[in-house]
PDB file of C-alpha atoms in Angstrom:
ATOM      1  CA  UNK A   1     145.283 160.234  44.966  1.00 81.00           C
ATOM      2  CA  UNK A   2     144.582 164.002  44.741  1.00 81.00           C
ATOM      3  CA  UNK A   3     147.622 164.586  42.520  1.00 86.00           C
ATOM      4  CA  UNK A   4     146.383 162.064  39.952  1.00 88.00           C
ATOM      5  CA  UNK A   5     142.935 163.680  39.987  1.00 83.00           C
ATOM      6  CA  UNK A   6     144.498 167.137  39.517  1.00 88.00           C
ATOM      7  CA  UNK A   7     146.744 165.983  36.662  1.00 93.00           C
ATOM      8  CA  UNK A   8     143.943 164.197  34.821  1.00 92.00           C
ATOM      9  CA  UNK A   9     140.913 166.403  35.397  1.00 89.00           C
ATOM     10  CA  UNK A  10     142.366 169.888  35.932  1.00 93.00           C
ATOM     11  CA  UNK A  11     145.546 169.902  33.824  1.00 96.00           C
ATOM     12  CA  UNK A  12     144.015 167.280  31.450  1.00 96.00           C
ATOM     13  CA  UNK A  13     147.293 165.440  31.126  1.00 96.00           C
ATOM     14  CA  UNK A  14     147.371 162.003  29.527  1.00 92.00           C
ATOM     15  CA  UNK A  15     150.245 159.502  29.350  1.00 87.00           C
ATOM     16  CA  UNK A  16     151.688 159.199  25.856  1.00 88.00           C
ATOM     17  CA  UNK A  17     151.040 155.938  24.063  1.00 83.00           C
ATOM     18  CA  UNK A  18     154.189 153.879  23.433  1.00 82.00           C
ATOM     19  CA  UNK A  19     155.701 154.126  19.959  1.00 87.00           C
ATOM     20  CA  UNK A  20     155.145 150.398  19.522  1.00 85.00           C
ATOM     21  CA  UNK A  21     152.114 148.932  21.252  1.00 84.00           C
ATOM     22  CA  UNK A  22     152.851 145.834  23.305  1.00 88.00           C
ATOM     23  CA  UNK A  23     150.530 143.170  24.740  1.00 92.00           C
ATOM     24  CA  UNK A  24     150.886 144.490  28.283  1.00 90.00           C
ATOM     25  CA  UNK A  25     148.708 143.958  31.361  1.00 90.00           C
ATOM     26  CA  UNK A  26     146.301 146.712  30.300  1.00 89.00           C
ATOM     27  CA  UNK A  27     145.663 145.105  26.913  1.00 92.00           C
ATOM     28  CA  UNK A  28     145.323 141.683  28.536  1.00 94.00           C
ATOM     29  CA  UNK A  29     142.789 143.033  31.029  1.00 94.00           C
ATOM     30  CA  UNK A  30     140.756 144.665  28.263  1.00 94.00           C
ATOM     31  CA  UNK A  31     140.691 141.438  26.241  1.00 96.00           C
ATOM     32  CA  UNK A  32     139.781 139.244  29.219  1.00 96.00           C
ATOM     33  CA  UNK A  33     136.964 141.616  30.191  1.00 96.00           C
ATOM     34  CA  UNK A  34     135.650 141.535  26.626  1.00 97.00           C
ATOM     35  CA  UNK A  35     135.598 137.728  26.756  1.00 97.00           C
ATOM     36  CA  UNK A  36     133.567 137.810  29.981  1.00 96.00           C
ATOM     37  CA  UNK A  37     131.175 140.455  28.702  1.00 96.00           C
ATOM     38  CA  UNK A  38     130.527 138.566  25.473  1.00 96.00           C
ATOM     39  CA  UNK A  39     130.119 135.187  27.170  1.00 97.00           C
ATOM     40  CA  UNK A  40     127.912 136.386  30.040  1.00 97.00           C
ATOM     41  CA  UNK A  41     125.837 138.671  27.848  1.00 95.00           C
ATOM     42  CA  UNK A  42     125.412 136.594  24.707  1.00 95.00           C
ATOM     43  CA  UNK A  43     125.956 132.888  25.364  1.00 94.00           C
ATOM     44  CA  UNK A  44     122.805 130.766  25.246  1.00 91.00           C
ATOM     45  CA  UNK A  45     124.508 128.050  27.299  1.00 94.00           C
ATOM     46  CA  UNK A  46     126.851 128.002  30.257  1.00 96.00           C
ATOM     47  CA  UNK A  47     129.373 125.356  29.260  1.00 97.00           C
ATOM     48  CA  UNK A  48     133.101 124.992  28.788  1.00 97.00           C
ATOM     49  CA  UNK A  49     132.752 124.578  25.016  1.00 97.00           C
ATOM     50  CA  UNK A  50     130.671 127.738  24.720  1.00 97.00           C
ATOM     51  CA  UNK A  51     133.106 129.687  26.900  1.00 97.00           C
ATOM     52  CA  UNK A  52     136.117 128.580  24.857  1.00 97.00           C
ATOM     53  CA  UNK A  53     134.370 129.568  21.622  1.00 97.00           C
ATOM     54  CA  UNK A  54     134.030 133.112  22.930  1.00 97.00           C
ATOM     55  CA  UNK A  55     137.644 133.049  24.129  1.00 97.00           C
ATOM     56  CA  UNK A  56     138.806 132.024  20.659  1.00 97.00           C
ATOM     57  CA  UNK A  57     136.641 134.543  18.787  1.00 97.00           C
ATOM     58  CA  UNK A  58     137.553 137.543  20.964  1.00 97.00           C
ATOM     59  CA  UNK A  59     141.285 136.812  21.087  1.00 97.00           C
ATOM     60  CA  UNK A  60     141.488 136.106  17.368  1.00 96.00           C
ATOM     61  CA  UNK A  61     139.722 139.398  16.622  1.00 96.00           C
ATOM     62  CA  UNK A  62     141.551 141.649  19.094  1.00 94.00           C
ATOM     63  CA  UNK A  63     145.038 140.241  19.758  1.00 95.00           C
ATOM     64  CA  UNK A  64     147.512 140.861  16.954  1.00 92.00           C
ATOM     65  CA  UNK A  65     150.541 139.280  18.654  1.00 95.00           C
ATOM     66  CA  UNK A  66     150.826 135.510  17.945  1.00 95.00           C
ATOM     67  CA  UNK A  67     152.710 134.672  21.150  1.00 95.00           C
ATOM     68  CA  UNK A  68     150.304 136.643  23.345  1.00 96.00           C
ATOM     69  CA  UNK A  69     147.366 135.090  21.501  1.00 96.00           C
ATOM     70  CA  UNK A  70     148.588 131.582  22.297  1.00 96.00           C
ATOM     71  CA  UNK A  71     149.476 132.390  25.904  1.00 96.00           C
ATOM     72  CA  UNK A  72     146.180 134.105  26.691  1.00 96.00           C
ATOM     73  CA  UNK A  73     144.118 131.364  25.075  1.00 96.00           C
ATOM     74  CA  UNK A  74     146.028 128.792  27.132  1.00 96.00           C
ATOM     75  CA  UNK A  75     145.549 130.795  30.321  1.00 95.00           C
ATOM     76  CA  UNK A  76     141.788 131.081  29.905  1.00 96.00           C
ATOM     77  CA  UNK A  77     141.565 127.439  28.859  1.00 97.00           C
ATOM     78  CA  UNK A  78     143.215 126.468  32.161  1.00 96.00           C
ATOM     79  CA  UNK A  79     140.552 128.253  34.226  1.00 96.00           C
ATOM     80  CA  UNK A  80     137.614 127.349  31.948  1.00 97.00           C
ATOM     81  CA  UNK A  81     136.280 124.422  34.024  1.00 97.00           C
ATOM     82  CA  UNK A  82     136.532 126.418  37.248  1.00 97.00           C
ATOM     83  CA  UNK A  83     134.965 129.545  35.793  1.00 97.00           C
ATOM     84  CA  UNK A  84     132.038 127.754  34.139  1.00 97.00           C
ATOM     85  CA  UNK A  85     131.303 125.928  37.398  1.00 97.00           C
ATOM     86  CA  UNK A  86     131.342 129.234  39.306  1.00 97.00           C
ATOM     87  CA  UNK A  87     129.050 130.863  36.726  1.00 97.00           C
ATOM     88  CA  UNK A  88     126.587 127.947  36.742  1.00 97.00           C
ATOM     89  CA  UNK A  89     126.298 128.218  40.532  1.00 97.00           C
ATOM     90  CA  UNK A  90     125.785 131.994  40.297  1.00 96.00           C
ATOM     91  CA  UNK A  91     122.895 131.507  37.884  1.00 96.00           C
ATOM     92  CA  UNK A  92     121.003 129.475  40.508  1.00 96.00           C
ATOM     93  CA  UNK A  93     120.704 132.548  42.741  1.00 96.00           C
ATOM     94  CA  UNK A  94     121.003 135.533  40.407  1.00 97.00           C
ATOM     95  CA  UNK A  95     120.626 136.773  36.830  1.00 96.00           C
ATOM     96  CA  UNK A  96     122.940 139.209  34.995  1.00 97.00           C
ATOM     97  CA  UNK A  97     121.229 142.604  34.747  1.00 97.00           C
ATOM     98  CA  UNK A  98     123.913 145.066  33.576  1.00 96.00           C
ATOM     99  CA  UNK A  99     127.384 144.580  32.064  1.00 97.00           C
ATOM    100  CA  UNK A 100     130.072 147.253  31.787  1.00 96.00           C
ATOM    101  CA  UNK A 101     127.639 149.827  33.166  1.00 96.00           C
ATOM    102  CA  UNK A 102     128.672 153.377  34.068  1.00 96.00           C
ATOM    103  CA  UNK A 103     128.194 154.520  37.655  1.00 97.00           C
ATOM    104  CA  UNK A 104     127.697 158.087  38.807  1.00 96.00           C
ATOM    105  CA  UNK A 105     126.825 159.610  42.178  1.00 95.00           C
ATOM    106  CA  UNK A 106     126.820 163.272  43.172  1.00 93.00           C
ATOM    107  CA  UNK A 107     127.234 164.924  46.533  1.00 93.00           C
ATOM    108  CA  UNK A 108     126.111 168.499  47.187  1.00 90.00           C
ATOM    109  CA  UNK A 109     128.108 169.017  50.375  1.00 87.00           C
ATOM    110  CA  UNK A 110     130.939 168.724  49.612  1.00 90.00           C
ATOM    111  CA  UNK A 111     130.378 169.228  45.892  1.00 91.00           C
ATOM    112  CA  UNK A 112     131.820 166.087  44.329  1.00 91.00           C
ATOM    113  CA  UNK A 113     130.915 163.538  41.667  1.00 93.00           C
ATOM    114  CA  UNK A 114     132.147 159.963  41.813  1.00 94.00           C
ATOM    115  CA  UNK A 115     132.116 158.046  38.521  1.00 94.00           C
ATOM    116  CA  UNK A 116     133.171 154.578  37.474  1.00 94.00           C
ATOM    117  CA  UNK A 117     132.262 151.437  35.562  1.00 96.00           C
ATOM    118  CA  UNK A 118     130.949 148.209  37.058  1.00 97.00           C
ATOM    119  CA  UNK A 119     131.933 145.024  35.233  1.00 97.00           C
ATOM    120  CA  UNK A 120     128.676 143.318  36.123  1.00 98.00           C
ATOM    121  CA  UNK A 121     125.576 143.734  38.280  1.00 98.00           C
ATOM    122  CA  UNK A 122     123.228 140.807  38.906  1.00 98.00           C
ATOM    123  CA  UNK A 123     119.634 140.655  40.114  1.00 97.00           C
ATOM    124  CA  UNK A 124     119.493 138.192  42.996  1.00 97.00           C
ATOM    125  CA  UNK A 125     116.444 136.013  43.604  1.00 97.00           C
ATOM    126  CA  UNK A 126     115.777 137.895  46.863  1.00 97.00           C
ATOM    127  CA  UNK A 127     115.458 141.208  44.997  1.00 96.00           C
ATOM    128  CA  UNK A 128     118.860 142.623  45.939  1.00 98.00           C
ATOM    129  CA  UNK A 129     121.826 143.419  43.697  1.00 98.00           C
ATOM    130  CA  UNK A 130     125.106 141.525  43.463  1.00 98.00           C
ATOM    131  CA  UNK A 131     128.290 143.083  42.018  1.00 98.00           C
ATOM    132  CA  UNK A 132     130.929 141.065  40.162  1.00 98.00           C
ATOM    133  CA  UNK A 133     134.334 142.372  39.095  1.00 97.00           C
ATOM    134  CA  UNK A 134     136.866 140.370  37.083  1.00 97.00           C
ATOM    135  CA  UNK A 135     140.597 140.535  37.762  1.00 95.00           C
ATOM    136  CA  UNK A 136     143.285 139.042  35.513  1.00 92.00           C
ATOM    137  CA  UNK A 137     145.631 138.807  38.490  1.00 88.00           C
ATOM    138  CA  UNK A 138     145.163 138.227  42.210  1.00 91.00           C
ATOM    139  CA  UNK A 139     142.187 140.140  43.669  1.00 95.00           C
ATOM    140  CA  UNK A 140     142.754 142.350  46.721  1.00 95.00           C
ATOM    141  CA  UNK A 141     142.137 140.659  50.054  1.00 95.00           C
ATOM    142  CA  UNK A 142     139.259 141.652  52.325  1.00 94.00           C
ATOM    143  CA  UNK A 143     141.742 143.508  54.555  1.00 95.00           C
ATOM    144  CA  UNK A 144     143.188 145.435  51.590  1.00 96.00           C
ATOM    145  CA  UNK A 145     139.676 146.367  50.499  1.00 96.00           C
ATOM    146  CA  UNK A 146     138.731 147.598  53.949  1.00 93.00           C
ATOM    147  CA  UNK A 147     141.784 149.841  54.263  1.00 91.00           C
ATOM    148  CA  UNK A 148     142.875 150.750  50.746  1.00 88.00           C
ATOM    149  CA  UNK A 149     141.338 149.166  47.653  1.00 93.00           C
ATOM    150  CA  UNK A 150     137.724 150.304  48.058  1.00 95.00           C
ATOM    151  CA  UNK A 151     136.539 149.745  44.485  1.00 96.00           C
ATOM    152  CA  UNK A 152     133.705 147.309  45.214  1.00 98.00           C
ATOM    153  CA  UNK A 153     132.743 149.054  48.452  1.00 98.00           C
ATOM    154  CA  UNK A 154     132.362 152.347  46.566  1.00 98.00           C
ATOM    155  CA  UNK A 155     130.455 150.663  43.731  1.00 98.00           C
ATOM    156  CA  UNK A 156     127.993 149.306  46.300  1.00 98.00           C
ATOM    157  CA  UNK A 157     127.611 152.775  47.820  1.00 97.00           C
ATOM    158  CA  UNK A 158     126.886 154.337  44.420  1.00 97.00           C
ATOM    159  CA  UNK A 159     124.359 151.641  43.428  1.00 97.00           C
ATOM    160  CA  UNK A 160     122.481 151.948  46.720  1.00 97.00           C
ATOM    161  CA  UNK A 161     122.335 155.745  46.348  1.00 95.00           C
ATOM    162  CA  UNK A 162     121.842 156.237  42.600  1.00 94.00           C
ATOM    163  CA  UNK A 163     121.363 152.864  40.923  1.00 95.00           C
ATOM    164  CA  UNK A 164     123.228 152.015  37.713  1.00 95.00           C
ATOM    165  CA  UNK A 165     122.225 152.195  34.056  1.00 91.00           C
ATOM    166  CA  UNK A 166     118.531 151.318  33.944  1.00 92.00           C
ATOM    167  CA  UNK A 167     118.604 149.869  37.456  1.00 96.00           C
ATOM    168  CA  UNK A 168     116.998 151.914  40.249  1.00 97.00           C
ATOM    169  CA  UNK A 169     118.747 152.285  43.617  1.00 97.00           C
ATOM    170  CA  UNK A 170     118.583 149.139  45.717  1.00 97.00           C
ATOM    171  CA  UNK A 171     120.307 147.076  48.359  1.00 97.00           C
ATOM    172  CA  UNK A 172     123.585 145.391  47.454  1.00 98.00           C
ATOM    173  CA  UNK A 173     123.769 142.033  49.223  1.00 97.00           C
ATOM    174  CA  UNK A 174     127.043 140.807  47.715  1.00 97.00           C
ATOM    175  CA  UNK A 175     130.097 142.114  45.895  1.00 98.00           C
ATOM    176  CA  UNK A 176     132.904 139.815  44.773  1.00 98.00           C
ATOM    177  CA  UNK A 177     136.128 139.837  42.826  1.00 98.00           C
ATOM    178  CA  UNK A 178     136.613 136.860  40.512  1.00 97.00           C
ATOM    179  CA  UNK A 179     140.324 136.363  39.918  1.00 96.00           C
ATOM    180  CA  UNK A 180     141.298 134.722  36.628  1.00 94.00           C
ATOM    181  CA  UNK A 181     144.991 134.275  37.367  1.00 89.00           C
ATOM    182  CA  UNK A 182     146.927 131.032  37.480  1.00 88.00           C
ATOM    183  CA  UNK A 183     145.219 130.286  40.798  1.00 92.00           C
ATOM    184  CA  UNK A 184     141.621 131.382  40.178  1.00 95.00           C
ATOM    185  CA  UNK A 185     139.786 132.664  43.226  1.00 96.00           C
ATOM    186  CA  UNK A 186     136.709 134.441  44.521  1.00 97.00           C
ATOM    187  CA  UNK A 187     137.253 137.213  47.077  1.00 97.00           C
ATOM    188  CA  UNK A 188     134.156 138.880  48.581  1.00 97.00           C
ATOM    189  CA  UNK A 189     134.119 142.532  49.562  1.00 97.00           C
ATOM    190  CA  UNK A 190     133.669 143.038  53.333  1.00 97.00           C
ATOM    191  CA  UNK A 191     130.253 144.681  52.978  1.00 97.00           C
ATOM    192  CA  UNK A 192     129.020 143.710  56.440  1.00 96.00           C
ATOM    193  CA  UNK A 193     131.990 145.393  58.129  1.00 96.00           C
ATOM    194  CA  UNK A 194     131.936 148.361  55.720  1.00 96.00           C
ATOM    195  CA  UNK A 195     128.279 149.277  55.013  1.00 96.00           C
ATOM    196  CA  UNK A 196     127.725 151.413  51.881  1.00 96.00           C
ATOM    197  CA  UNK A 197     126.393 154.384  53.880  1.00 96.00           C
ATOM    198  CA  UNK A 198     129.505 154.380  56.061  1.00 96.00           C
ATOM    199  CA  UNK A 199     131.835 154.041  53.061  1.00 96.00           C
ATOM    200  CA  UNK A 200     130.128 156.980  51.317  1.00 96.00           C
ATOM    201  CA  UNK A 201     130.250 159.116  54.479  1.00 95.00           C
ATOM    202  CA  UNK A 202     133.965 158.367  54.887  1.00 95.00           C
ATOM    203  CA  UNK A 203     134.646 159.372  51.274  1.00 94.00           C
ATOM    204  CA  UNK A 204     132.784 162.655  51.705  1.00 95.00           C
ATOM    205  CA  UNK A 205     134.720 163.309  54.911  1.00 93.00           C
ATOM    206  CA  UNK A 206     137.968 162.804  52.985  1.00 89.00           C
ATOM    207  CA  UNK A 207     136.879 165.089  50.128  1.00 90.00           C
ATOM    208  CA  UNK A 208     135.773 167.770  52.593  1.00 92.00           C
ATOM    209  CA  UNK A 209     139.149 167.566  54.338  1.00 90.00           C
ATOM    210  CA  UNK A 210     140.997 168.053  51.052  1.00 84.00           C
ATOM    211  CA  UNK A 211     138.871 171.147  50.386  1.00 84.00           C
ATOM    212  CA  UNK A 212     140.441 172.857  53.388  1.00 87.00           C
ATOM    213  CA  UNK A 213     143.551 174.992  52.845  1.00 88.00           C
ATOM    214  CA  UNK A 214     144.909 173.619  56.133  1.00 90.00           C
ATOM    215  CA  UNK A 215     144.900 170.037  54.847  1.00 87.00           C
ATOM    216  CA  UNK A 216     148.141 168.868  53.271  1.00 85.00           C
ATOM    217  CA  UNK A 217     147.921 166.685  50.195  1.00 81.00           C
ATOM    218  CA  UNK A 218     149.542 163.285  50.242  1.00 81.00           C
ATOM    219  CA  UNK A 219     149.593 160.887  47.327  1.00 79.00           C
ATOM    220  CA  UNK A 220     148.187 157.985  49.324  1.00 72.00           C
ATOM    221  CA  UNK A 221     146.892 157.820  52.891  1.00 67.00           C
TER     222      UNK A 221
END
């Protein structure tokens, strides 16, 4: 969205915080991500009991609203068995390497820098990287990712070009959304149909088009 980029990075506009902070979706997402980061990065065991201890500690420390605290604890408790099973299976083929790591890739022609944050990058046993992103709601489908929601596809492109954190550039063999909603799910990114080099080239083509005075700006294509 070129207008959002202009408002944020050129005009440096920021939305005002509400007068009274509420436990909205943004706060919930931040808390759930903190639970995952703490559990994946610091738990000595992958078990339901260990996971729920981290859920309790993070929510008690960060959620000031009693009703939200109870609801969010209940929601994560409901997916605990499923999530721990998924994580145990992941550990048989990969090891967490980076959590909440900043991504950055530069292009010289056109001049453009893409930045972001990856929830998690794993080292797979075959030497490749695997990307994991957590969603508190329903993850985008493979079709939505191919045509619109390109978050994981762009993360893969950046990692293959520039690496991430202390990780050198390398092949990304898998990228998945893990949805933690009422119906938990795993949705892979369509990497085989959208190779990182192609995704990056398409982005640069879009940026180059917007650099032309003859190109009209539209909020979303």
